[in-house]
Amino acid sequence: MGILAFVEDRPTPKAVYNWRVYTCAAIASFASCMIGYDSAFIGTTLALPSFTKEFNFAAMDPADLALTKANIVSVYQAGAFFGSFFAYASSYFLGRRKSLIIFATIFILGAGLMLGANGQRGLGLIIGGRVLAGIGVGGASNMVPIYISELAPPAVRGRLVGIYELGWQIGGLVGFWINYGLQETMAESHTQWLIPFAVQLIPAGLLLLGAFWIKESPRWLFIKGKRQQALANLCWIRNLPADDLYIVEELAAIDAQIEHERQHVGAGFWKPFAALKQRNVQWRFFLGGMLFLWQNGSGINAINYYSPTVFKSIGITGTSTGFLTTGIFGVVKTIVTIIWLLWLIDRLGRRKLLMIGATGGSLCMWFIGAYIKLSSSKAAKADGKLSSGGIAAIFFFYLWTAFYTPSWNGTPWVINSEMFSQNTRSLGQASAAANNWFWNFIISRFTPQMFLTMGYGVYFFFASLMLFSIPFVYFLIPETKSIPLERMDELFEIKPVPEAHGVMMTKLREEEEEFRSAAEGAGLTSMKAKNDEQAEYV
């Protein structure tokens, strides 16, 4: 099978895999460009000489400086934590599309506020602006994976949600390189450090404009009783007429799931909260939150936000050299993300990726920590060049990137976007996104202090957490690739967990054959599918 081949749960017309669904996913993923850029540019900006001079970092003692940097970085995550929950309310009442417009606007306001900072006014405008920007990206991080998963055909759902992760990496790539370019080509000035803050406005503006074009999620419209608009949007996205059997089947599955949720969860803003009393719902919320604990426990955000500090601990010296090394890190992440997006996520699957990534990544972290310990943190020679051991440590750092990026970087977002039932999906994604930003906040807030007090032990700490994630995934996370969203409840009921996917796919294929056999010659249409007794077979 080719790299772009699909593993389908049922026969799917080629028209379904059309430019519309990919374009909607790409436009929504400008939100992740915002997130990726913000996560990447701030670390190198804090190390930019023009920035450090403007705000007089040299006059601060190391503890105060570490605290100041931690505050600048971490208020963004704090805002994102609350933004994740705000998005649940906006999503319920206004829908996915309008929510994206709202949070893009909030982000733009925050980015604009940061541009007013200078040495005389102090860091207050930057900190306040990053809180608003955090609220914007927190809401977007809730909305975009849900929106894409609700548009996507099952066979390419991982790939399409993966576009969200690709946007993150493209934004990060620009963020990692921009200060290297400014350092090399522009004299130190107020404008030099202001440019990276201004660039935030580009992906946010593109998202705001694109959100006026994309279609609202048909599944959200069905829940709200807007059946005609929902059907029109679904047919537009699938590029099929309303009486096509594929649309009939999908409509029957959506209707059956909505009816099931109304009976077992109930309709209304507060009903998903009441559903948390159910053990099976609690379990998936727990799994979703834990995936982001393990993701942040890998050390990725310590590297994203404080990359100059990380490379200095390995032995990289000089501002430009540190920025260059950080930029290469961004290139590696982006290239591997493309491979993950096109092939790995929907072919190799979610479970295998997470376990392979954790194993390889942990080994790399153990090596880096051991090298720093054995070299007594003197990774560079007197002439500033890396020793052979330092070069090996840099190699293992990039190897860690190659293991981490196609596994824990984006896969938790994919799983969380698809594993919740229809009526709890928005709340579940809000919980997952909030967990991401909470653990992100913890790591970003305390990383400077960890490097000051733990040294090489920071790498051993992250290596240990990656090892602990392996049995968690193997025993508790079922494979979700190619499973329709409406069948996730059944998937999570199947035990043992490692065999759940195979059992579910066999069941789906048997039911598909039965449905099509019964539908042959019956003249099914999308208008009567809701009441058709064959819906139980989907």
PDB file of C-alpha atoms in Angstrom, residues 281-377:
ATOM      1  CA  VAL A 281     -17.137   8.896  31.194  1.00  0.00           C
ATOM      2  CA  GLN A 282     -14.880   9.606  34.175  1.00  0.00           C
ATOM      3  CA  TRP A 283     -12.417   7.050  32.856  1.00  0.00           C
ATOM      4  CA  ARG A 284     -12.009   8.735  29.484  1.00  0.00           C
ATOM      5  CA  PHE A 285     -11.596  12.146  31.089  1.00  0.00           C
ATOM      6  CA  PHE A 286      -8.855  10.649  33.264  1.00  0.00           C
ATOM      7  CA  LEU A 287      -7.123   9.043  30.279  1.00  0.00           C
ATOM      8  CA  GLY A 288      -7.243  12.271  28.282  1.00  0.00           C
ATOM      9  CA  GLY A 289      -5.736  14.298  31.103  1.00  0.00           C
ATOM     10  CA  MET A 290      -3.018  11.748  31.807  1.00  0.00           C
ATOM     11  CA  LEU A 291      -1.914  11.702  28.163  1.00  0.00           C
ATOM     12  CA  PHE A 292      -0.993  15.370  28.522  1.00  0.00           C
ATOM     13  CA  LEU A 293       0.768  14.748  31.822  1.00  0.00           C
ATOM     14  CA  TRP A 294       3.013  12.235  30.055  1.00  0.00           C
ATOM     15  CA  GLN A 295       3.387  14.540  27.045  1.00  0.00           C
ATOM     16  CA  ASN A 296       4.624  17.451  29.150  1.00  0.00           C
ATOM     17  CA  GLY A 297       6.627  15.054  31.298  1.00  0.00           C
ATOM     18  CA  SER A 298       8.771  14.283  28.264  1.00  0.00           C
ATOM     19  CA  GLY A 299      10.460  17.662  28.640  1.00  0.00           C
ATOM     20  CA  ILE A 300       9.258  19.151  25.368  1.00  0.00           C
ATOM     21  CA  ASN A 301       8.029  22.420  26.795  1.00  0.00           C
ATOM     22  CA  ALA A 302      11.141  22.914  28.884  1.00  0.00           C
ATOM     23  CA  ILE A 303      12.966  22.789  25.545  1.00  0.00           C
ATOM     24  CA  ASN A 304      10.435  24.893  23.629  1.00  0.00           C
ATOM     25  CA  TYR A 305      10.388  27.752  26.118  1.00  0.00           C
ATOM     26  CA  TYR A 306      13.965  27.663  27.360  1.00  0.00           C
ATOM     27  CA  SER A 307      15.920  26.219  24.430  1.00  0.00           C
ATOM     28  CA  PRO A 308      18.953  28.519  24.927  1.00  0.00           C
ATOM     29  CA  THR A 309      19.200  27.308  28.546  1.00  0.00           C
ATOM     30  CA  VAL A 310      18.934  23.666  27.432  1.00  0.00           C
ATOM     31  CA  PHE A 311      21.650  23.974  24.795  1.00  0.00           C
ATOM     32  CA  LYS A 312      23.888  25.924  27.155  1.00  0.00           C
ATOM     33  CA  SER A 313      23.677  23.016  29.617  1.00  0.00           C
ATOM     34  CA  ILE A 314      24.962  20.710  26.862  1.00  0.00           C
ATOM     35  CA  GLY A 315      27.813  23.073  26.020  1.00  0.00           C
ATOM     36  CA  ILE A 316      26.551  25.378  23.253  1.00  0.00           C
ATOM     37  CA  THR A 317      27.990  28.864  23.787  1.00  0.00           C
ATOM     38  CA  GLY A 318      27.256  32.194  22.095  1.00  0.00           C
ATOM     39  CA  THR A 319      23.891  33.774  21.332  1.00  0.00           C
ATOM     40  CA  SER A 320      23.922  33.135  17.567  1.00  0.00           C
ATOM     41  CA  THR A 321      25.139  29.544  17.954  1.00  0.00           C
ATOM     42  CA  GLY A 322      22.408  28.845  20.499  1.00  0.00           C
ATOM     43  CA  PHE A 323      19.774  30.339  18.204  1.00  0.00           C
ATOM     44  CA  LEU A 324      21.102  28.304  15.244  1.00  0.00           C
ATOM     45  CA  THR A 325      20.987  25.066  17.226  1.00  0.00           C
ATOM     46  CA  THR A 326      17.457  25.880  18.324  1.00  0.00           C
ATOM     47  CA  GLY A 327      16.460  26.583  14.705  1.00  0.00           C
ATOM     48  CA  ILE A 328      17.750  23.183  13.586  1.00  0.00           C
ATOM     49  CA  PHE A 329      15.642  21.640  16.366  1.00  0.00           C
ATOM     50  CA  GLY A 330      12.601  23.310  14.769  1.00  0.00           C
ATOM     51  CA  VAL A 331      13.520  21.971  11.310  1.00  0.00           C
ATOM     52  CA  VAL A 332      13.835  18.404  12.597  1.00  0.00           C
ATOM     53  CA  LYS A 333      10.447  18.654  14.332  1.00  0.00           C
ATOM     54  CA  THR A 334       8.733  19.950  11.196  1.00  0.00           C
ATOM     55  CA  ILE A 335      10.176  17.308   8.862  1.00  0.00           C
ATOM     56  CA  VAL A 336       9.282  14.453  11.197  1.00  0.00           C
ATOM     57  CA  THR A 337       5.792  15.900  11.714  1.00  0.00           C
ATOM     58  CA  ILE A 338       5.146  15.719   7.956  1.00  0.00           C
ATOM     59  CA  ILE A 339       6.119  12.029   7.977  1.00  0.00           C
ATOM     60  CA  TRP A 340       3.844  11.467  10.980  1.00  0.00           C
ATOM     61  CA  LEU A 341       0.979  13.287   9.272  1.00  0.00           C
ATOM     62  CA  LEU A 342       1.184  11.520   5.902  1.00  0.00           C
ATOM     63  CA  TRP A 343       1.797   7.979   7.025  1.00  0.00           C
ATOM     64  CA  LEU A 344       2.447   7.093  10.633  1.00  0.00           C
ATOM     65  CA  ILE A 345      -0.676   8.309  12.462  1.00  0.00           C
ATOM     66  CA  ASP A 346      -3.268   6.534  10.289  1.00  0.00           C
ATOM     67  CA  ARG A 347      -1.136   3.512   9.334  1.00  0.00           C
ATOM     68  CA  LEU A 348       1.003   2.614  12.346  1.00  0.00           C
ATOM     69  CA  GLY A 349      -1.679   3.857  14.747  1.00  0.00           C
ATOM     70  CA  ARG A 350      -1.758   5.808  17.977  1.00  0.00           C
ATOM     71  CA  ARG A 351      -0.699   3.187  20.547  1.00  0.00           C
ATOM     72  CA  LYS A 352       2.440   1.965  18.808  1.00  0.00           C
ATOM     73  CA  LEU A 353       3.624   5.492  18.130  1.00  0.00           C
ATOM     74  CA  LEU A 354       3.310   6.496  21.779  1.00  0.00           C
ATOM     75  CA  MET A 355       5.150   3.446  23.094  1.00  0.00           C
ATOM     76  CA  ILE A 356       7.959   3.557  20.511  1.00  0.00           C
ATOM     77  CA  GLY A 357       8.417   7.299  21.028  1.00  0.00           C
ATOM     78  CA  ALA A 358       8.578   6.970  24.808  1.00  0.00           C
ATOM     79  CA  THR A 359      11.125   4.148  24.666  1.00  0.00           C
ATOM     80  CA  GLY A 360      13.490   5.857  22.240  1.00  0.00           C
ATOM     81  CA  GLY A 361      13.066   9.294  23.778  1.00  0.00           C
ATOM     82  CA  SER A 362      13.799   8.030  27.267  1.00  0.00           C
ATOM     83  CA  LEU A 363      17.049   6.373  26.181  1.00  0.00           C
ATOM     84  CA  CYS A 364      18.186   9.619  24.566  1.00  0.00           C
ATOM     85  CA  MET A 365      17.433  11.646  27.701  1.00  0.00           C
ATOM     86  CA  TRP A 366      19.376   9.172  29.866  1.00  0.00           C
ATOM     87  CA  PHE A 367      22.409   9.601  27.599  1.00  0.00           C
ATOM     88  CA  ILE A 368      22.258  13.414  27.628  1.00  0.00           C
ATOM     89  CA  GLY A 369      21.927  13.547  31.423  1.00  0.00           C
ATOM     90  CA  ALA A 370      24.760  11.051  31.897  1.00  0.00           C
ATOM     91  CA  TYR A 371      27.030  13.024  29.584  1.00  0.00           C
ATOM     92  CA  ILE A 372      26.435  16.291  31.451  1.00  0.00           C
ATOM     93  CA  LYS A 373      27.061  14.513  34.768  1.00  0.00           C
ATOM     94  CA  LEU A 374      30.274  12.809  33.642  1.00  0.00           C
ATOM     95  CA  SER A 375      31.615  15.931  31.936  1.00  0.00           C
ATOM     96  CA  SER A 376      30.883  18.012  35.061  1.00  0.00           C
ATOM     97  CA  SER A 377      28.789  20.323  32.831  1.00  0.00           C
TER      98      SER A 377
END
